[in-house]
PDB file of C-alpha atoms in Angstrom:
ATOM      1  CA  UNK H 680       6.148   5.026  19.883  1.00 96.00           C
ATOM      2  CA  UNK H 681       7.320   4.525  16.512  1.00 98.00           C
ATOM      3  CA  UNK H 682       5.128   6.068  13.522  1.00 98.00           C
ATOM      4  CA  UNK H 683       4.819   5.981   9.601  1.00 98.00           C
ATOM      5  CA  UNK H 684       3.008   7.900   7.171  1.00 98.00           C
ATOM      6  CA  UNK H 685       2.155   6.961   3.386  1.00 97.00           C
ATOM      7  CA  UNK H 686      -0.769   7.528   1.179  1.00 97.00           C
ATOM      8  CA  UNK H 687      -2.830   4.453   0.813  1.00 98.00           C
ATOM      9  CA  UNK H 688      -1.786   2.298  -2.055  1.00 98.00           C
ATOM     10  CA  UNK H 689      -3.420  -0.447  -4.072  1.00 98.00           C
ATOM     11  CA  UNK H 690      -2.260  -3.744  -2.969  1.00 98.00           C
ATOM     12  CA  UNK H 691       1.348  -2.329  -2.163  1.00 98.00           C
ATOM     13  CA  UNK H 692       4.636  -3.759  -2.712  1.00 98.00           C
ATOM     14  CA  UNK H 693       6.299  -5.784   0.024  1.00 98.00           C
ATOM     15  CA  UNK H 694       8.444  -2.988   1.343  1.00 97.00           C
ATOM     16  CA  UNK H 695       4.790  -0.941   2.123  1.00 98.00           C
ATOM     17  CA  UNK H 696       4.184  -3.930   4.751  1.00 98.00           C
ATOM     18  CA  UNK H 697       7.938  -3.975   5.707  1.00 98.00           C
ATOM     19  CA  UNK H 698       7.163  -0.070   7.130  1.00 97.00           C
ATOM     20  CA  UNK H 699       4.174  -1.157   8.656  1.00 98.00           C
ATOM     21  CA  UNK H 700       5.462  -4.092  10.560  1.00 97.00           C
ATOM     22  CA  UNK H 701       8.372  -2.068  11.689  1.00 97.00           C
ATOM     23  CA  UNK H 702       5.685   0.696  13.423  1.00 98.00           C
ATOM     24  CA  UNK H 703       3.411   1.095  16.241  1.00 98.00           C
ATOM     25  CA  UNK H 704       0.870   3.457  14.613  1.00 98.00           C
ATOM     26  CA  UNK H 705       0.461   3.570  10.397  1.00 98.00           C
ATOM     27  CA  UNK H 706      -1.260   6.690   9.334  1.00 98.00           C
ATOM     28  CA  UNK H 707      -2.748   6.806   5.773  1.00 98.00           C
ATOM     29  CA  UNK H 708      -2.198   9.668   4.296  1.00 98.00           C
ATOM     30  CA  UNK H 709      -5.146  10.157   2.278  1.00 97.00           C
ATOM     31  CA  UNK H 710      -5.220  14.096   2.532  1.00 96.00           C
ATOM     32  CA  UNK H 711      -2.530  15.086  -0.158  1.00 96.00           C
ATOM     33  CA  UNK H 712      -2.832  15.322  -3.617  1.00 95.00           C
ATOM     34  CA  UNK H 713      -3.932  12.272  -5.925  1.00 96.00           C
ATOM     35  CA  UNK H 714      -1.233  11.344  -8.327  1.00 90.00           C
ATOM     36  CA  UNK H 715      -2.854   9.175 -11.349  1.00 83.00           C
ATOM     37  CA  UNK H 716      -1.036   6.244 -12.363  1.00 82.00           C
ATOM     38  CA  UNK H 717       1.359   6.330  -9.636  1.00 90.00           C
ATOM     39  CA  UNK H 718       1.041   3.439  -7.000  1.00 96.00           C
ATOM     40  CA  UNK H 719      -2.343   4.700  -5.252  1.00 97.00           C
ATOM     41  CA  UNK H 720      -4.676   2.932  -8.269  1.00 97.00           C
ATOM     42  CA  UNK H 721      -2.841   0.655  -9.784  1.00 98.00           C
ATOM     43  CA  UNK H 722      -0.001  -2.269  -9.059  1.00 98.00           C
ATOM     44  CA  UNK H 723       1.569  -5.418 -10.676  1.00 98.00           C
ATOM     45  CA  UNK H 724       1.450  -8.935 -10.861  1.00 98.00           C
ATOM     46  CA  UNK H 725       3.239 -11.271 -12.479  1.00 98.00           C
ATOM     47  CA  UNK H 726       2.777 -13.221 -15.425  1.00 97.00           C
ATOM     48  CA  UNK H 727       3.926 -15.273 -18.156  1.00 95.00           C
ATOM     49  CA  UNK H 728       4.748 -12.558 -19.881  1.00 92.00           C
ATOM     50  CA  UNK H 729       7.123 -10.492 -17.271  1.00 93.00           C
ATOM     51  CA  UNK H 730       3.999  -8.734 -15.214  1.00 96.00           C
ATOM     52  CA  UNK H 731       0.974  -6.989 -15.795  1.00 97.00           C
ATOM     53  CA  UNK H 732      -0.323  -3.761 -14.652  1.00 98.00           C
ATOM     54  CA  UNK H 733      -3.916  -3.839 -12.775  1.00 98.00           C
ATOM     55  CA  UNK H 734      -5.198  -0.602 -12.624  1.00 97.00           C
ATOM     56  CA  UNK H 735      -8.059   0.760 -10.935  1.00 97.00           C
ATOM     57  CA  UNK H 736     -10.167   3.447 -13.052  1.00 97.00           C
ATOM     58  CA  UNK H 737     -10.513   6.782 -11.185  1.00 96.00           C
ATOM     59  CA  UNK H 738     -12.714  10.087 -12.203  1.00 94.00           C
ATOM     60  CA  UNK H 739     -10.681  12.782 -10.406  1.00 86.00           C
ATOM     61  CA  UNK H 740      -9.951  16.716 -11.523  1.00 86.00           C
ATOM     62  CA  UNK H 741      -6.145  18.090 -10.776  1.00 87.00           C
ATOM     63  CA  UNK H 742      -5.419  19.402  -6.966  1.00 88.00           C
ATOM     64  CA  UNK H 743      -7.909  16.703  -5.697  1.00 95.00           C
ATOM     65  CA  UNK H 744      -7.091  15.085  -2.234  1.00 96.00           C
ATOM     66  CA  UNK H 745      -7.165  11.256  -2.321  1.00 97.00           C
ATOM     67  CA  UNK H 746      -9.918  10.582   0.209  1.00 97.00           C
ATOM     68  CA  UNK H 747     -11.972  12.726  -2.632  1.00 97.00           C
ATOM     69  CA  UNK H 748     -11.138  10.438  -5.921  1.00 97.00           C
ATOM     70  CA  UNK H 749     -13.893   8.414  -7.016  1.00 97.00           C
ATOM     71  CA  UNK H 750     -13.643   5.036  -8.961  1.00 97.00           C
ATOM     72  CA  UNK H 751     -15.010   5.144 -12.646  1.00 97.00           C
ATOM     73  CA  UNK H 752     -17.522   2.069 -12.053  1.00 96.00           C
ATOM     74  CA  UNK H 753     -18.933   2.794 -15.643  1.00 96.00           C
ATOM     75  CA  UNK H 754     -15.489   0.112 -16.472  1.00 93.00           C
ATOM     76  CA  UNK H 755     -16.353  -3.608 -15.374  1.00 95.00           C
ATOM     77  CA  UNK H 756     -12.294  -2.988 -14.173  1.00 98.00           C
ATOM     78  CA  UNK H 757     -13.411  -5.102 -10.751  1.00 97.00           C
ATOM     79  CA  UNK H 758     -14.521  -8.022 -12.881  1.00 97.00           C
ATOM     80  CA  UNK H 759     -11.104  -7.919 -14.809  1.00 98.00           C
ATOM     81  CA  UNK H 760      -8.709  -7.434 -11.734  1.00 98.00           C
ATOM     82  CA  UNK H 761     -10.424 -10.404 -10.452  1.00 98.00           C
ATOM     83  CA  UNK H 762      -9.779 -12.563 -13.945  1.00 98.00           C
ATOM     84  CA  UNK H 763      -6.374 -11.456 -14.259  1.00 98.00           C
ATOM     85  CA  UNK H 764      -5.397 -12.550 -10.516  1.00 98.00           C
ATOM     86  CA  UNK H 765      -7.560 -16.282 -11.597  1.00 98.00           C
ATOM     87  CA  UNK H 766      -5.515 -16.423 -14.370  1.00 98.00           C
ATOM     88  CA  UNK H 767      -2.114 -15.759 -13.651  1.00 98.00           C
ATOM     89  CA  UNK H 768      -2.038 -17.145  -9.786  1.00 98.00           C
ATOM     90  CA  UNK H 769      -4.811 -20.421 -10.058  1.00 97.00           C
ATOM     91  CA  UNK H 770      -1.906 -22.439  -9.874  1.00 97.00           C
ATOM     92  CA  UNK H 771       0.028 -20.695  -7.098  1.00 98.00           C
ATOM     93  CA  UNK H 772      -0.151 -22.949  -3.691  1.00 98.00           C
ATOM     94  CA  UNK H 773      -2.123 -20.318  -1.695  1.00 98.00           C
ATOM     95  CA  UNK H 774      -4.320 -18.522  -3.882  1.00 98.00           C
ATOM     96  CA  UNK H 775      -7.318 -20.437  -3.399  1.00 98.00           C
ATOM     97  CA  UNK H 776      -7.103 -19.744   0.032  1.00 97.00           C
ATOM     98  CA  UNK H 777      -8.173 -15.784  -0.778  1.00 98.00           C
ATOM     99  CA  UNK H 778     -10.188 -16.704  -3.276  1.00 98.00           C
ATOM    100  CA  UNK H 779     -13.749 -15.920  -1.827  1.00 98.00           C
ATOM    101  CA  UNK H 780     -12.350 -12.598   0.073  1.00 98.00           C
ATOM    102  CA  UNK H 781     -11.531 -11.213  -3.379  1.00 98.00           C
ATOM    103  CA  UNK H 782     -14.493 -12.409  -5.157  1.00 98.00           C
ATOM    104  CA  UNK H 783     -16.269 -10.638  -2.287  1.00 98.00           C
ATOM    105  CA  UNK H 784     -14.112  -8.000  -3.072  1.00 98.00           C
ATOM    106  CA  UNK H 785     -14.662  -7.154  -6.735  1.00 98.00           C
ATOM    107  CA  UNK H 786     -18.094  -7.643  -6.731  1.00 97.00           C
ATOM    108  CA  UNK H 787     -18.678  -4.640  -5.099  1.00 96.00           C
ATOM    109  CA  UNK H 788     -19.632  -1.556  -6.227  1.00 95.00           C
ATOM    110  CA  UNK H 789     -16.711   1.013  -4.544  1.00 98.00           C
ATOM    111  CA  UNK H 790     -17.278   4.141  -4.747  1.00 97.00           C
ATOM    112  CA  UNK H 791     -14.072   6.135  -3.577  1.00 97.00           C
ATOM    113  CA  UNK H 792     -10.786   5.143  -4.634  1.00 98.00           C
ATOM    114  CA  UNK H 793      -9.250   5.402  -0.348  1.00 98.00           C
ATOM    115  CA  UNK H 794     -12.063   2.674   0.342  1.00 98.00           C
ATOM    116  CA  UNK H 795     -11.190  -0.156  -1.284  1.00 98.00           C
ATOM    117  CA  UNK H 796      -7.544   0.506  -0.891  1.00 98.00           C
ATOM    118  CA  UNK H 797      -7.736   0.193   3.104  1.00 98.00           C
ATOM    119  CA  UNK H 798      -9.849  -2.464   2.485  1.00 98.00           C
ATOM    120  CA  UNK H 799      -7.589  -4.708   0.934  1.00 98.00           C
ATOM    121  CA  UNK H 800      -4.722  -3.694   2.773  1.00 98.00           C
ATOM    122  CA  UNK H 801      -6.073  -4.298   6.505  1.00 98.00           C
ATOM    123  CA  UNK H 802      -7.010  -8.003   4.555  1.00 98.00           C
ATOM    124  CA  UNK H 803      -3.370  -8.024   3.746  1.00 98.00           C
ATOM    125  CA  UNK H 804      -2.191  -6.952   6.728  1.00 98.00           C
ATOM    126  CA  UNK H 805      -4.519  -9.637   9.016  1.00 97.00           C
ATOM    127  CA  UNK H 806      -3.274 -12.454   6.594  1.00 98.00           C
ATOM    128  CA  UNK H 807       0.509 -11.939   6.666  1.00 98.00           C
ATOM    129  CA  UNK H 808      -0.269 -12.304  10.488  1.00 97.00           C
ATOM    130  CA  UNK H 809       0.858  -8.582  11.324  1.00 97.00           C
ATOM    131  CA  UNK H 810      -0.713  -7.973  15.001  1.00 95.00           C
ATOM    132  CA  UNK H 811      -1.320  -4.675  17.152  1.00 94.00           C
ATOM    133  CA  UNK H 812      -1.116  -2.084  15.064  1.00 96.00           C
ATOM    134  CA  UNK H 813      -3.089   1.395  15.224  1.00 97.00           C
ATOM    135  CA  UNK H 814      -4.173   2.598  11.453  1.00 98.00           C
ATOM    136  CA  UNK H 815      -5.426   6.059  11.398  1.00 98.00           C
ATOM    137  CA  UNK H 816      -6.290   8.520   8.969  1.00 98.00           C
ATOM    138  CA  UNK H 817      -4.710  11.789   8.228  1.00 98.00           C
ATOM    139  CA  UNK H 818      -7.645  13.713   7.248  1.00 97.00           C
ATOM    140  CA  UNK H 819      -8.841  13.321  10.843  1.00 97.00           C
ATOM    141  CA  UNK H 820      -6.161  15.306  12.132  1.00 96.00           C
ATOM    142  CA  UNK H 821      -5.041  19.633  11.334  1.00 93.00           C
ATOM    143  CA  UNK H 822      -1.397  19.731  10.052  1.00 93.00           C
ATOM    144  CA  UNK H 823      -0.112  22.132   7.771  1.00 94.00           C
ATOM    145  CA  UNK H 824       1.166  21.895   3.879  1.00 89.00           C
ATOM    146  CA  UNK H 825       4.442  21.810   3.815  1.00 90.00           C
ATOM    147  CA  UNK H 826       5.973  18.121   3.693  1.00 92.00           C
ATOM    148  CA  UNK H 827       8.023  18.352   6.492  1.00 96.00           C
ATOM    149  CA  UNK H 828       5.418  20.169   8.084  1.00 97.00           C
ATOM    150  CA  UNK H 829       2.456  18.497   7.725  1.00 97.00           C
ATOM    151  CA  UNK H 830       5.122  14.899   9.058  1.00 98.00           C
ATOM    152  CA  UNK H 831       5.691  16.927  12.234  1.00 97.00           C
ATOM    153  CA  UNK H 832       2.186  18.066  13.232  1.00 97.00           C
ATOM    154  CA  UNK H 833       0.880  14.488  12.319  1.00 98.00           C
ATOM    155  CA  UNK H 834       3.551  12.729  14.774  1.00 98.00           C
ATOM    156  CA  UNK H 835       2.974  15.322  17.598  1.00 97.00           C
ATOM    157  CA  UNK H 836      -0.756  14.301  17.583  1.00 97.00           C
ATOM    158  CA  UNK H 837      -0.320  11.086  17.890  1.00 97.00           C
ATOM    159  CA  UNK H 838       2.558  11.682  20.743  1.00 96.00           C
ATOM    160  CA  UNK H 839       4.859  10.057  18.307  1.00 97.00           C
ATOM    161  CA  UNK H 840       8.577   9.794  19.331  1.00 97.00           C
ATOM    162  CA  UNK H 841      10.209   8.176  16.343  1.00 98.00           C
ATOM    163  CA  UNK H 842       9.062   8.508  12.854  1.00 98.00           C
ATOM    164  CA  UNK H 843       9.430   6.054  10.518  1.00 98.00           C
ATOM    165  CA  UNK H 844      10.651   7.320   7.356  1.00 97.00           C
ATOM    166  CA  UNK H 845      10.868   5.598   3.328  1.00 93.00           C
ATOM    167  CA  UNK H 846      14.567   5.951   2.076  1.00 88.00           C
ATOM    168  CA  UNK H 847      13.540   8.678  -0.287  1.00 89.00           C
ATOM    169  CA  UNK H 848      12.961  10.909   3.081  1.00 91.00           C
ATOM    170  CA  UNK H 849      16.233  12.051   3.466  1.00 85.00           C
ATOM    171  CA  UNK H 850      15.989  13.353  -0.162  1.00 87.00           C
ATOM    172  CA  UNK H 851      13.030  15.986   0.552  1.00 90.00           C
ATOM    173  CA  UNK H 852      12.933  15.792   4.799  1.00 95.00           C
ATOM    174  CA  UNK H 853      14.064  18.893   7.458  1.00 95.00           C
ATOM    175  CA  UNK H 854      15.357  16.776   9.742  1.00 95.00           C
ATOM    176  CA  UNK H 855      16.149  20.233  12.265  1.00 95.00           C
ATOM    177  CA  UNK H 856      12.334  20.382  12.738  1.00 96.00           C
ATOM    178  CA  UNK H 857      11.799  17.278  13.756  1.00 97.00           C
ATOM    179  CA  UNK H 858      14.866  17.691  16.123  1.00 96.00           C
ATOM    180  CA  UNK H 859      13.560  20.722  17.215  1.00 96.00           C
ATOM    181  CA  UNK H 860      10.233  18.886  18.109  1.00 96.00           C
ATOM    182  CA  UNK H 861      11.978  16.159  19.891  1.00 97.00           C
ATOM    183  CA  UNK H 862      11.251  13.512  17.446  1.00 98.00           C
ATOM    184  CA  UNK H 863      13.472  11.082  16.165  1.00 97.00           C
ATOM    185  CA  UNK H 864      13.959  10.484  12.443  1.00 97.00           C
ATOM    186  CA  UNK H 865      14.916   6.689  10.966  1.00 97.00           C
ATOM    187  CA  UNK H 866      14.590   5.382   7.504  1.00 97.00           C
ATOM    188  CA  UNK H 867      13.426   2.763   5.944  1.00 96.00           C
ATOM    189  CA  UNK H 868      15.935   0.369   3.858  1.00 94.00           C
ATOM    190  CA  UNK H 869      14.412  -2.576   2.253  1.00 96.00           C
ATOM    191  CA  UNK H 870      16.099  -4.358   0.276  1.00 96.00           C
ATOM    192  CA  UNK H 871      13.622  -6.681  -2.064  1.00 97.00           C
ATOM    193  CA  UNK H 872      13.826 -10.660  -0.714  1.00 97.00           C
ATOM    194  CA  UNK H 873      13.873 -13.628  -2.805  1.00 97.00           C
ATOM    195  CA  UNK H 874      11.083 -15.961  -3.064  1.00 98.00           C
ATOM    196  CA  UNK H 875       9.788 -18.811  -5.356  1.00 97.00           C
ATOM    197  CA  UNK H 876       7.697 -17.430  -7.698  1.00 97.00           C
ATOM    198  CA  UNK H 877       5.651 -19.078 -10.691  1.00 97.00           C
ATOM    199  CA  UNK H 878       6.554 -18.203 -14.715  1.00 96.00           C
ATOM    200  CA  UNK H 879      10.041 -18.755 -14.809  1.00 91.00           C
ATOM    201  CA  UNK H 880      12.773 -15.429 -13.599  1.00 95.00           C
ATOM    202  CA  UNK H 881      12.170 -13.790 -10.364  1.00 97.00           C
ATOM    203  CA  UNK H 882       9.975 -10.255 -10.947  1.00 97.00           C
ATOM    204  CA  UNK H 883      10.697  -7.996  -7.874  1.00 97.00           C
ATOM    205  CA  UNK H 884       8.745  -4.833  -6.944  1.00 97.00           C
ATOM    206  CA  UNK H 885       5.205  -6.976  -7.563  1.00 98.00           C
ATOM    207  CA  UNK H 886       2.328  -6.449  -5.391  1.00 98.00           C
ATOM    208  CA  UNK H 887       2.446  -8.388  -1.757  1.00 98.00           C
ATOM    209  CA  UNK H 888      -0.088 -10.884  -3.159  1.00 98.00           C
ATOM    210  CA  UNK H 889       2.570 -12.226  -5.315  1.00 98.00           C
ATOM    211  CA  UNK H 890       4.594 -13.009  -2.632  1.00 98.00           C
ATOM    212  CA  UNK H 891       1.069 -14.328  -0.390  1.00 98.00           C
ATOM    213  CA  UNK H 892      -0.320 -16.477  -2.813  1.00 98.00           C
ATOM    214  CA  UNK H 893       2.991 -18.185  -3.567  1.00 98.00           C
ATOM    215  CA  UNK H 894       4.051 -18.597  -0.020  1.00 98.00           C
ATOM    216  CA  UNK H 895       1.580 -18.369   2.514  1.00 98.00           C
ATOM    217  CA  UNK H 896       2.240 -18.657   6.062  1.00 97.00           C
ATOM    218  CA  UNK H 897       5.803 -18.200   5.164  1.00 98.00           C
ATOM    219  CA  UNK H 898       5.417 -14.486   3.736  1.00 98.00           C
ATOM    220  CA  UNK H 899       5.762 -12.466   6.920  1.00 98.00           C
ATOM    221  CA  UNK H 900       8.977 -14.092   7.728  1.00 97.00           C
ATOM    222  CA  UNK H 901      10.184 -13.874   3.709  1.00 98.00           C
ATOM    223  CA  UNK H 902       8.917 -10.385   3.690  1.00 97.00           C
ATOM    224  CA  UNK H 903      10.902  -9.476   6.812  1.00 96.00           C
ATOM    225  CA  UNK H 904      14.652 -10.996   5.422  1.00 95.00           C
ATOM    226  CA  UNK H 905      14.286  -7.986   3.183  1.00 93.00           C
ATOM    227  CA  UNK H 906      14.028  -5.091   6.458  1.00 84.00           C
TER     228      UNK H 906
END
């Protein structure tokens, strides 16, 4: 059984999907530290002018966990996400169909950051018309600190035998331990597909609803060309 691990992003690129089409079981790693302004609340679109950012307002201290960070609802930010995606994607061939989901979507009142997140992704994942997959929480399962560590103990518990690893792995990754565990290491490398896009150039590294709202039914297969 082939597993992958990554903290759960808002509306994540293409190659986030490309990882979880290539596994058996996706585990959301929603027990590490929060990282502001990184990929887990925010993400971009495109636009007439390049892209724009869409970012989710969080009230969180320093050393929290994600599964802990709450969403600063004080900001209409829902209301906005939901005008800039109108705006910049009415025109795209596919948006309307995912219209009502994220009307749905921003109109309510989320309170933790990890909620909406999964939310929109298992939408995402559904829609691109990725099948039999097992999502499960880290902060279900006991697994220690350390980055290679914590990898390991996750994969055991879940009688992984292959883990699924992002490029940057190899940077940061003991690959002895997993050896020593019996599990087999592979990485991940996407390379970013082409695909028509509105607003002249072609903007890579955009959120996967770029690629859904401009292509539809064809995204899985676009999105796989890249894996």
């Amino acid at each position: 059984m082939i597993v992958s691990v990554h903290q759960p992003q808002y509306l994540p690129w293409l190659g986030y999907f490309d990882k979880i089409a290539r596994c058996d079981t996706f585990i959301f790693l929603d027990n590490v530290q929060f990282k502001k302004n990184e990929w887990q609340n925010r993400n971009k679109i495109k636009t007439d002018k390049k892209y724009q950012w869409l970012s989710v307002p969080v009230i969180h201290r320093f050393g929290q966990k994600i599964h802990e960070v709450e969403i600063n609802n004080t900001v209409r930010w829902g209301k906005k996400h939901l005008h800039a995606l109108v705006t910049n994607y009415s025109k795209a061939p596919f948006f309307k169909e995912h219209l009502d989901f994220l009307a749905k979507t921003y109109d309510q009142e989320w309170k933790r950051l990890v909620d909406i997140n999964l939310h929109l992704i298992r939408y995402l994942v559904r829609t691109l018309g990725i099948w039999n997959k097992k999502f499960l929480l880290a902060s279900d399962y006991q697994s220690r600190e350390g980055p290679t560590e914590r990898l390991v103990d996750l994969c055991k518990q879940v009688d992984a035998g292959v883990y699924l690893s992002g490029q940057d792995g190899a940077k940061y990754l003991d690959l002895d331990e997993f050896k020593r565990e019996g599990i087999q290491v592979i990485f991940q490398n996407y390379k970013h597909p082409l695909y028509p896009q509105l607003f002249g150039d072609f903007e890579p590294y955009l959120s996967i609803v770029d690629l859904l709202f401009n292509c539809g039914p064809e995204s899985l297969s676009i999105l796989k060309k890249g894996g």
